[in-house]
Structure formats: C-alpha cells, structure tokens
Short mmCIF file of C-alpha atoms in Angstrom, two decimals:
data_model
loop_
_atom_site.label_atom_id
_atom_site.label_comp_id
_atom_site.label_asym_id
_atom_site.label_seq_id
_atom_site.Cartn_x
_atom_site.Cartn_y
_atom_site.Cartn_z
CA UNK N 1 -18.55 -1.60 -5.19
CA UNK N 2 -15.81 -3.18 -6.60
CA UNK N 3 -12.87 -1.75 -8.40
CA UNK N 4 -9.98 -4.80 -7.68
CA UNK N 5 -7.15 -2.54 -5.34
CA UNK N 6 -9.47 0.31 -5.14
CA UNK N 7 -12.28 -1.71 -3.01
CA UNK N 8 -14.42 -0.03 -1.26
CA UNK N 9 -16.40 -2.15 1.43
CA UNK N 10 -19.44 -0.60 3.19
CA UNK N 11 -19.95 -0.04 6.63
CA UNK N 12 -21.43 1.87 10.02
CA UNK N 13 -18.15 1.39 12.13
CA UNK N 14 -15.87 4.26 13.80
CA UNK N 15 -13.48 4.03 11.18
CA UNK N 16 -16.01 4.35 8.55
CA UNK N 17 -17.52 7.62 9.91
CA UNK N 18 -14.33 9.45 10.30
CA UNK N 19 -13.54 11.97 8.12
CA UNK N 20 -10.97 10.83 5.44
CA UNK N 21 -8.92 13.73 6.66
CA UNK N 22 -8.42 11.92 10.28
CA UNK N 23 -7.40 8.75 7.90
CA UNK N 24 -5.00 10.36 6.01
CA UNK N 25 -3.89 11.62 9.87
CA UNK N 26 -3.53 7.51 10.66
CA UNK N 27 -1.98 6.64 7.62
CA UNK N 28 0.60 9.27 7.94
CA UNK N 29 1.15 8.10 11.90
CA UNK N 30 1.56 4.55 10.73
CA UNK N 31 4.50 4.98 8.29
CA UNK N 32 6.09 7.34 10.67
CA UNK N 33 6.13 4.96 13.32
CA UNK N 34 6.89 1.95 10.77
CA UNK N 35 9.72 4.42 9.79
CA UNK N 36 10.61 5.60 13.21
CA UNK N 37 10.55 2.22 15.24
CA UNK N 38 13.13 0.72 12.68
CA UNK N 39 12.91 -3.07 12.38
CA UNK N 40 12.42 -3.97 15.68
CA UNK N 41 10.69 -6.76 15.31
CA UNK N 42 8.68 -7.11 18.61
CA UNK N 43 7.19 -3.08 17.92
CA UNK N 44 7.01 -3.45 14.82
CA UNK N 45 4.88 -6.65 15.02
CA UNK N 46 2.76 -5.17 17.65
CA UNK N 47 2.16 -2.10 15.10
CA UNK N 48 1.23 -4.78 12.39
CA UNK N 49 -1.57 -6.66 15.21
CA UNK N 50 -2.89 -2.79 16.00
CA UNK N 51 -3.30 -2.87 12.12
CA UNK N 52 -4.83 -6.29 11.80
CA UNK N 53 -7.12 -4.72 14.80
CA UNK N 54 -8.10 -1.65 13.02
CA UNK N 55 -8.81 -4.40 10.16
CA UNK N 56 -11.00 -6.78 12.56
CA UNK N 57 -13.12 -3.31 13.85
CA UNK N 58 -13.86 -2.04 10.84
CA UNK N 59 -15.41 -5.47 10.21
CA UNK N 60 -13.66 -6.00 7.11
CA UNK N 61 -13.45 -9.61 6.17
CA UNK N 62 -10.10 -11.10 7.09
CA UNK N 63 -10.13 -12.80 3.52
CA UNK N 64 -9.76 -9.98 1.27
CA UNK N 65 -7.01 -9.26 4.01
CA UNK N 66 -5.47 -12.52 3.24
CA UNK N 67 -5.90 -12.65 -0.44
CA UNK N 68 -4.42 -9.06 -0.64
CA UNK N 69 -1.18 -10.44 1.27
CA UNK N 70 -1.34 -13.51 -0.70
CA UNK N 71 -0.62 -11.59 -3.96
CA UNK N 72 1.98 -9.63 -2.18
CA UNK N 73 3.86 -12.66 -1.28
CA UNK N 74 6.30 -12.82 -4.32
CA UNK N 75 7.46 -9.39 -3.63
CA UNK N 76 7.78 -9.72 -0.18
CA UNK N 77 10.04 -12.83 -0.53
CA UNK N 78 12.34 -11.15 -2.77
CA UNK N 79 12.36 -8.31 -0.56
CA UNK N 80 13.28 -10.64 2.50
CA UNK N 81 15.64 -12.64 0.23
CA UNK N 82 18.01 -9.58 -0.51
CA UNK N 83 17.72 -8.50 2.70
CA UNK N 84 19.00 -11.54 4.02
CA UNK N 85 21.80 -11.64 2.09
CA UNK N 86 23.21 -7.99 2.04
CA UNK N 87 21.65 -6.35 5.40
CA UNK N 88 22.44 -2.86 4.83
CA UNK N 89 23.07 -2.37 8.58
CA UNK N 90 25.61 -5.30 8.55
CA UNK N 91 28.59 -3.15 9.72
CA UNK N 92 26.61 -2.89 13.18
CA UNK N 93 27.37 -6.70 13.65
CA UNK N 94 29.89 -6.25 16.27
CA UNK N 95 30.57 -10.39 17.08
CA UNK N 96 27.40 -12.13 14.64
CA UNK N 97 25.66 -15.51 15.03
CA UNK N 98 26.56 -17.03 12.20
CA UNK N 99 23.98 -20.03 10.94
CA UNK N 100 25.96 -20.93 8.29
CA UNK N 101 27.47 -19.68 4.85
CA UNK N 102 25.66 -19.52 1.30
CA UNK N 103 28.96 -19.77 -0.32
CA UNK N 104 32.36 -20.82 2.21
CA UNK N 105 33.51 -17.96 4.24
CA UNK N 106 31.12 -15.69 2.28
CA UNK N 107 27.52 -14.10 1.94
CA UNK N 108 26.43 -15.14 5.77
CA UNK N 109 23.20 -15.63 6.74
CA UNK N 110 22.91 -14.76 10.52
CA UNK N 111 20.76 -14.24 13.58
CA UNK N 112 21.42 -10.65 13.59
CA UNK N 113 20.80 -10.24 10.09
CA UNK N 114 17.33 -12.26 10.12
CA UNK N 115 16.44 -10.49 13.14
CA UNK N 116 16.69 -7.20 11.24
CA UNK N 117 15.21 -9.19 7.90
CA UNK N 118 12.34 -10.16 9.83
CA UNK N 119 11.18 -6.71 10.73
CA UNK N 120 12.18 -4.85 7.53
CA UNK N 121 9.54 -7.33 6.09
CA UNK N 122 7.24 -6.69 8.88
CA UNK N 123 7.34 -3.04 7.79
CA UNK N 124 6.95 -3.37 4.15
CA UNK N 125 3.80 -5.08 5.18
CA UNK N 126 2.35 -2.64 6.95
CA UNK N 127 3.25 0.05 4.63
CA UNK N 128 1.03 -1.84 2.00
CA UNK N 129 -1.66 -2.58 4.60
CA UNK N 130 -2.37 0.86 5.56
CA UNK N 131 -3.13 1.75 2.34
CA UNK N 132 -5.44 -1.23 1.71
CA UNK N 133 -7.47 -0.62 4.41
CA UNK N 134 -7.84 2.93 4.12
CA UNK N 135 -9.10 2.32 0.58
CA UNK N 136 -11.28 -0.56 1.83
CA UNK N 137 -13.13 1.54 4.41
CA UNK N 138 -12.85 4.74 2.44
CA UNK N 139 -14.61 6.15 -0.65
CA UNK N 140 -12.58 7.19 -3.43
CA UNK N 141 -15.14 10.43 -3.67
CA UNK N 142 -14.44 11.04 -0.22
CA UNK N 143 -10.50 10.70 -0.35
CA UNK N 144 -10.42 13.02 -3.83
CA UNK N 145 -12.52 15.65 -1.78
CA UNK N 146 -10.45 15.44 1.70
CA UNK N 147 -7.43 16.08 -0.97
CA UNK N 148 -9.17 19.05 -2.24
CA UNK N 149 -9.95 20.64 1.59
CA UNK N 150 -6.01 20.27 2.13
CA UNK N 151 -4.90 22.46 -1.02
CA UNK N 152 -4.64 19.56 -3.07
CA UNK N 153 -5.49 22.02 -6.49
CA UNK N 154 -9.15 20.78 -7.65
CA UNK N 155 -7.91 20.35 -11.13
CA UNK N 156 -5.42 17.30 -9.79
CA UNK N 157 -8.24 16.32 -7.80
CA UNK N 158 -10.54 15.76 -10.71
CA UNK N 159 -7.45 14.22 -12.50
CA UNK N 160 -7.24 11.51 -9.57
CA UNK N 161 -10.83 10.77 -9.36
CA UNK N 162 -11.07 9.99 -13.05
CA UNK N 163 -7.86 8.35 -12.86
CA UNK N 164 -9.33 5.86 -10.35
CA UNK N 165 -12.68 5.58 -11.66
CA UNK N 166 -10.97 4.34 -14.94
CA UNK N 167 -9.07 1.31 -13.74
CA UNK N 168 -12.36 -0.87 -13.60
CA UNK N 169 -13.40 0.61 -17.29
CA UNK N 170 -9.50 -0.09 -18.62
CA UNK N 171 -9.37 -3.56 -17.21
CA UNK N 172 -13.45 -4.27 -18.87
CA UNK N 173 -12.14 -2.81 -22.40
CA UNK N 174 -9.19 -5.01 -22.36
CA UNK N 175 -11.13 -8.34 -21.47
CA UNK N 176 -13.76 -7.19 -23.89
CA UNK N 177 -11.22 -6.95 -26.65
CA UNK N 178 -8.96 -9.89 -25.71
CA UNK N 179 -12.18 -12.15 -26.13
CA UNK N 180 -12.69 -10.67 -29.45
CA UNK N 181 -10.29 -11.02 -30.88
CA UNK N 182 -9.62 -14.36 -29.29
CA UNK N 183 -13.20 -15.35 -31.38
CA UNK N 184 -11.12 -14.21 -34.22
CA UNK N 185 -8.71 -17.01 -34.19
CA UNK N 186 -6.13 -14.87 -32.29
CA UNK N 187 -3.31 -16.45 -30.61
CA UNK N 188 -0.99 -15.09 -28.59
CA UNK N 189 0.76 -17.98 -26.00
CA UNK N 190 3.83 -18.26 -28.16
CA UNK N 191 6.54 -19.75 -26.33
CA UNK N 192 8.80 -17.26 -27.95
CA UNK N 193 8.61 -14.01 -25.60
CA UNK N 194 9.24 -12.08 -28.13
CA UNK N 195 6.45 -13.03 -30.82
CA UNK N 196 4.07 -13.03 -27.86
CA UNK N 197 4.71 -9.34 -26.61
CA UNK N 198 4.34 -8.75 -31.34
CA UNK N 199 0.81 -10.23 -30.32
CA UNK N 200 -0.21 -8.39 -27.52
CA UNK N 201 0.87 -4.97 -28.92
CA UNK N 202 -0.32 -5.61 -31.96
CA UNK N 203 -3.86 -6.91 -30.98
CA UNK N 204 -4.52 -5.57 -27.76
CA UNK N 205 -2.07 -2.79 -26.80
CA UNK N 206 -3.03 -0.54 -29.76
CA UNK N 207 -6.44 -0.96 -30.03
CA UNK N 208 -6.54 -0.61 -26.18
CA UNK N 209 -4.65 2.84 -26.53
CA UNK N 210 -7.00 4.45 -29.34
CA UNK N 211 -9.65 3.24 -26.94
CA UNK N 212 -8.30 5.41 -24.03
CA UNK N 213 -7.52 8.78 -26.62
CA UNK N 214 -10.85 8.06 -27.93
CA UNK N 215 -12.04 8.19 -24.15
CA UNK N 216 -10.12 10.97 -23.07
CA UNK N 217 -11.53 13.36 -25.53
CA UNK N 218 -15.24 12.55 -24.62
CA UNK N 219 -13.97 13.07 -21.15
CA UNK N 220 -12.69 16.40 -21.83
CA UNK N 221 -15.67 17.59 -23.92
CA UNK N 222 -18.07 16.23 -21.14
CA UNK N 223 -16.00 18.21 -18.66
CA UNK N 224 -15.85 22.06 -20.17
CA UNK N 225 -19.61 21.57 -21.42
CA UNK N 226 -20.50 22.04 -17.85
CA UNK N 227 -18.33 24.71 -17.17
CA UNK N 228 -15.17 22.89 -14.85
CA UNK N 229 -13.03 25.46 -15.44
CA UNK N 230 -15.50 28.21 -13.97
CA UNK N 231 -15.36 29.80 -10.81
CA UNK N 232 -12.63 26.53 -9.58
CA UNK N 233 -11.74 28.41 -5.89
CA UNK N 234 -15.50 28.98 -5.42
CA UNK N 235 -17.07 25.20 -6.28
CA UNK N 236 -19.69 23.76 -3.64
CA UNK N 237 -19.57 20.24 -3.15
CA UNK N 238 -22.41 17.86 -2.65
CA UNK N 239 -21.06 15.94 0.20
CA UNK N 240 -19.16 18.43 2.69
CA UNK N 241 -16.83 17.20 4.82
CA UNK N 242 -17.16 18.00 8.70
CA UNK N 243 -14.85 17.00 12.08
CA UNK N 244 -16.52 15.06 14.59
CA UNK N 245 -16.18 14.67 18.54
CA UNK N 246 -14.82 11.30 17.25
CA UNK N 247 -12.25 12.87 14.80
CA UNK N 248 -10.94 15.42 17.47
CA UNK N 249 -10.58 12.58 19.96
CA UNK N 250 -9.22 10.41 17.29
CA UNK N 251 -6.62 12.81 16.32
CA UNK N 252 -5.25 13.78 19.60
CA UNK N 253 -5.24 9.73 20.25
CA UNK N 254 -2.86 9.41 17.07
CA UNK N 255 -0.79 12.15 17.65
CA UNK N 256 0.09 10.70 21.31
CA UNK N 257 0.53 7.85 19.65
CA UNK N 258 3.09 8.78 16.82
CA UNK N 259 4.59 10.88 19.88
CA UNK N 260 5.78 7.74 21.94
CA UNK N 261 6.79 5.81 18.84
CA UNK N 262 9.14 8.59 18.14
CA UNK N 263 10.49 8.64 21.90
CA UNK N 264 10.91 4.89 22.37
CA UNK N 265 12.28 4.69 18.88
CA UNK N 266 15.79 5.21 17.38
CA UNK N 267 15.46 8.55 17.54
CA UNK N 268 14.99 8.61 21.11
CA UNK N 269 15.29 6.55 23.84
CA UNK N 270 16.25 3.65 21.35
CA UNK N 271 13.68 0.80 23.15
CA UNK N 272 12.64 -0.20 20.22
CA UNK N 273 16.29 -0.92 18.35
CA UNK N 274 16.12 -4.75 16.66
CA UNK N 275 19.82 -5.11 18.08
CA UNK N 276 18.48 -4.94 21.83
CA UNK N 277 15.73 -7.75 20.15
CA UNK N 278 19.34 -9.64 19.40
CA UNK N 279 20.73 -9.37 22.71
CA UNK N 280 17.17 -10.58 24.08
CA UNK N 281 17.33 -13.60 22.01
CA UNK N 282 21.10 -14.17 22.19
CA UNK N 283 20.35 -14.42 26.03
CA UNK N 284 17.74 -16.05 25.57
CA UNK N 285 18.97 -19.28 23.35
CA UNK N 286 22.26 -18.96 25.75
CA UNK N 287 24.57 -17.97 22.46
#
C-alpha cells in the first residue's frame, strides 16, 4: 500500500501490534524528550539511534529511511545554516571558540554555536522521523479510529481519513491531466517564471480544482445516502481497538522513559545541557 508520505508497510512485529493509541503515547514521549533534552547533542543523538532502533525492529527497510531523509536534506541545511549563523542562545557564550569570521569581526561561526547547531538539527530530525515511522508501521484506518476513541469528534475523523485517502487520487488526476494535455501540444517549461506559473494555472490548476469540487460533491452525496449523520455518538466500528499486556507494559516503559528525560534534562538536573557537551570537548581538544 502505497500512498508516497502516507506509506504504510506491513508487518507482524511489536510495534505493529500495538494499538495506535500506545503510538500516539511514543510519539508524544519522543518530542517531549527532543523538546526537553534541548540540543545536547550526545542525548539527543542517542534519542535519534533509539529511533533508528525502533526503525531496524519494526523491520522497516533502512532505504525508505534514507530516501525519506534524503528529501529532507535541503531543509535541514537551511535549518543548520541559520542556525549557525544567528544561534538564538548566543548570549550564553560566556568566553566562545571562535573558528573564524564570515565577515571581519562579525557573524562568527563557533564551537559553541555548532555544538548547539549540531543538535538543534539532530532534533528537527527526529521530530520528522517519528512521524514517518509511525505512519510506516501504522494504518491510516487505524490512526483515524484511535483519534476517534480519544474524543477526536467522528465528523473530523471522517474529514482526516478522506483527507488522506485523497492524496494518492489528487497526485493520479494531476499526472493524468498533465499527460493530456502534454499530448495536446502543451508547454509549460518557459524560462520566464511568470508565463510558466500562466501555464500551470491555466492548464492544470483549474481543471485540477473542478476535478476536486466535482469530487467533493459525489463524496458528500455518497456519505448522507448511508445515513453518516445518524446516530454519530452511537456508531460501531468494524475493527475495535483493544490494550494489550504489551501496550500496558509498553506504556509504563515510555512514561519512565519521558520521566528521566525530563529529570536529566534542562528542566532538571541539567545533564543533558549542550554547554556541559562544550566544556567536554573544550577539555577535550585542550582549548
């Protein structure tokens, strides 16, 4: 089943038998702790390897991994590029490692700013990550009806699910009409940006959106011709949800988890702070 970032690989591991409810526990736990260890980059690259694990268990194939941070990459760079420049915790620099200057006697790149670079990166990744992989090892079904069992109002759930399930039709409608119209003679690689966005809207924008009103009526009809809006609060489900031995023990696992991250963090004990990780290094490489 394949639905580009919406993926769903199949599988008989641990993670794929939990209910998406104890997934949406893990995803939660992981952006606290990304949140709550700061950029530390020695935690928060041993959270990003406990993700990587999760990935390797699942059996998941580290190339869709790979591909998915490939496309990433651009972002990420310009994300680490800024960051490296203006470090928003710069002020903290009490006596800085300077490498050297980008322009003289101004915008410094230094240790303790690509220390701090290093794991704000690390953290953007594994924000992204998460969500990959619970999407990869979860069905969309699944996720829509966990949703639905936390108050999540069945009417936005059925919104979601169609949202989702239309991605893969959009993205076939707009190939499909592209290569019509492309048999048509249509061109649209015009150097000039502005004559080729004319082109696009023209030719495939519109004709894409009358496509998608045109849908979403059919949808709608299809819908209250067997009955959605009766009886919402009292609707069965086919698949039902249950906790498992293996979702209790999972749970109380995570929790104890997200419980030291939070006490080692900044907002405890401060362990995992990426200015002791400066010190470390500074002593280290004897600056």
């Amino acid at each position: 089943m394949k639905t580009m970032a919406f993926e769903y690989i199949p599988g008989k591991t641990l993670f794929h038998r939990l209910d998406p409810r104890t997934k949406f526990l893990y995803w939660a736990v992981v952006i606290t702790l990304a949140v709550s260890l700061g950029t530390d980059p020695i935690y928060t690259f041993v959270l990003f390897l406990s993700l990587l694990l999760v990935v390797r268990l699942s059996k998941i194939p580290m190339s869709k991994v790979a591909g998915f941070l490939k496309g990433i990459v651009p972002v990420a760079a310009m994300y680490a590029f800024f960051n490296l420049l203006f470090p928003p915790t710069a002020t903290q620099f009490t006596k800085p490692y300077v490498f050297f200057y980008v322009i003289p006697n101004l915008l410094p790149i230094t240790l303790e700013g690509s220390i701090w670079t290093f794991g704000a990166v690390l953290r953007f990744l594994i924000i992204l990550l998460v969500i990959r992989t619970i999407l990869m090892i979860t069905p969309i079904r699944d996720l829509i009806i966990a949703l639905v069992k936390l108050r999540l109002p069945p009417e936005f759930g059925m919104a979601l699910s169609i949202g989702f399930a239309y991605v893969p039709v959009l993205i076939d409608e707009n190939t499909k009409i592209k290569e019509a119209q492309e048999a048509r003679g249509w061109r649209y690689e015009y150097r000039n940006p502005v004559k080729r966005f004319n082109a696009l809207l023209r030719q495939m924008f519109i004709p894409a959106i009358f496509n998608s009103i045109r849908r979403t009526g059919d949808i709608a009809v299809a819908i209250e011709s067997k009955g959605f809006s009766h009886n919402v609060s009292g609707r069965t489900y086919m698949r039902e949800l249950k906790y498992t031995k293996e979702d209790y023990a999972m749970m109380i696992l995570l929790i104890a988890v997200l419980i030291g991250g939070i006490v080692i963090g900044p907002w405890g004990l401060s362990w995992a702070y990426y200015l002791n990780s400066v010190e470390a290094i500074k002593r280290f490489l004897h600056l």
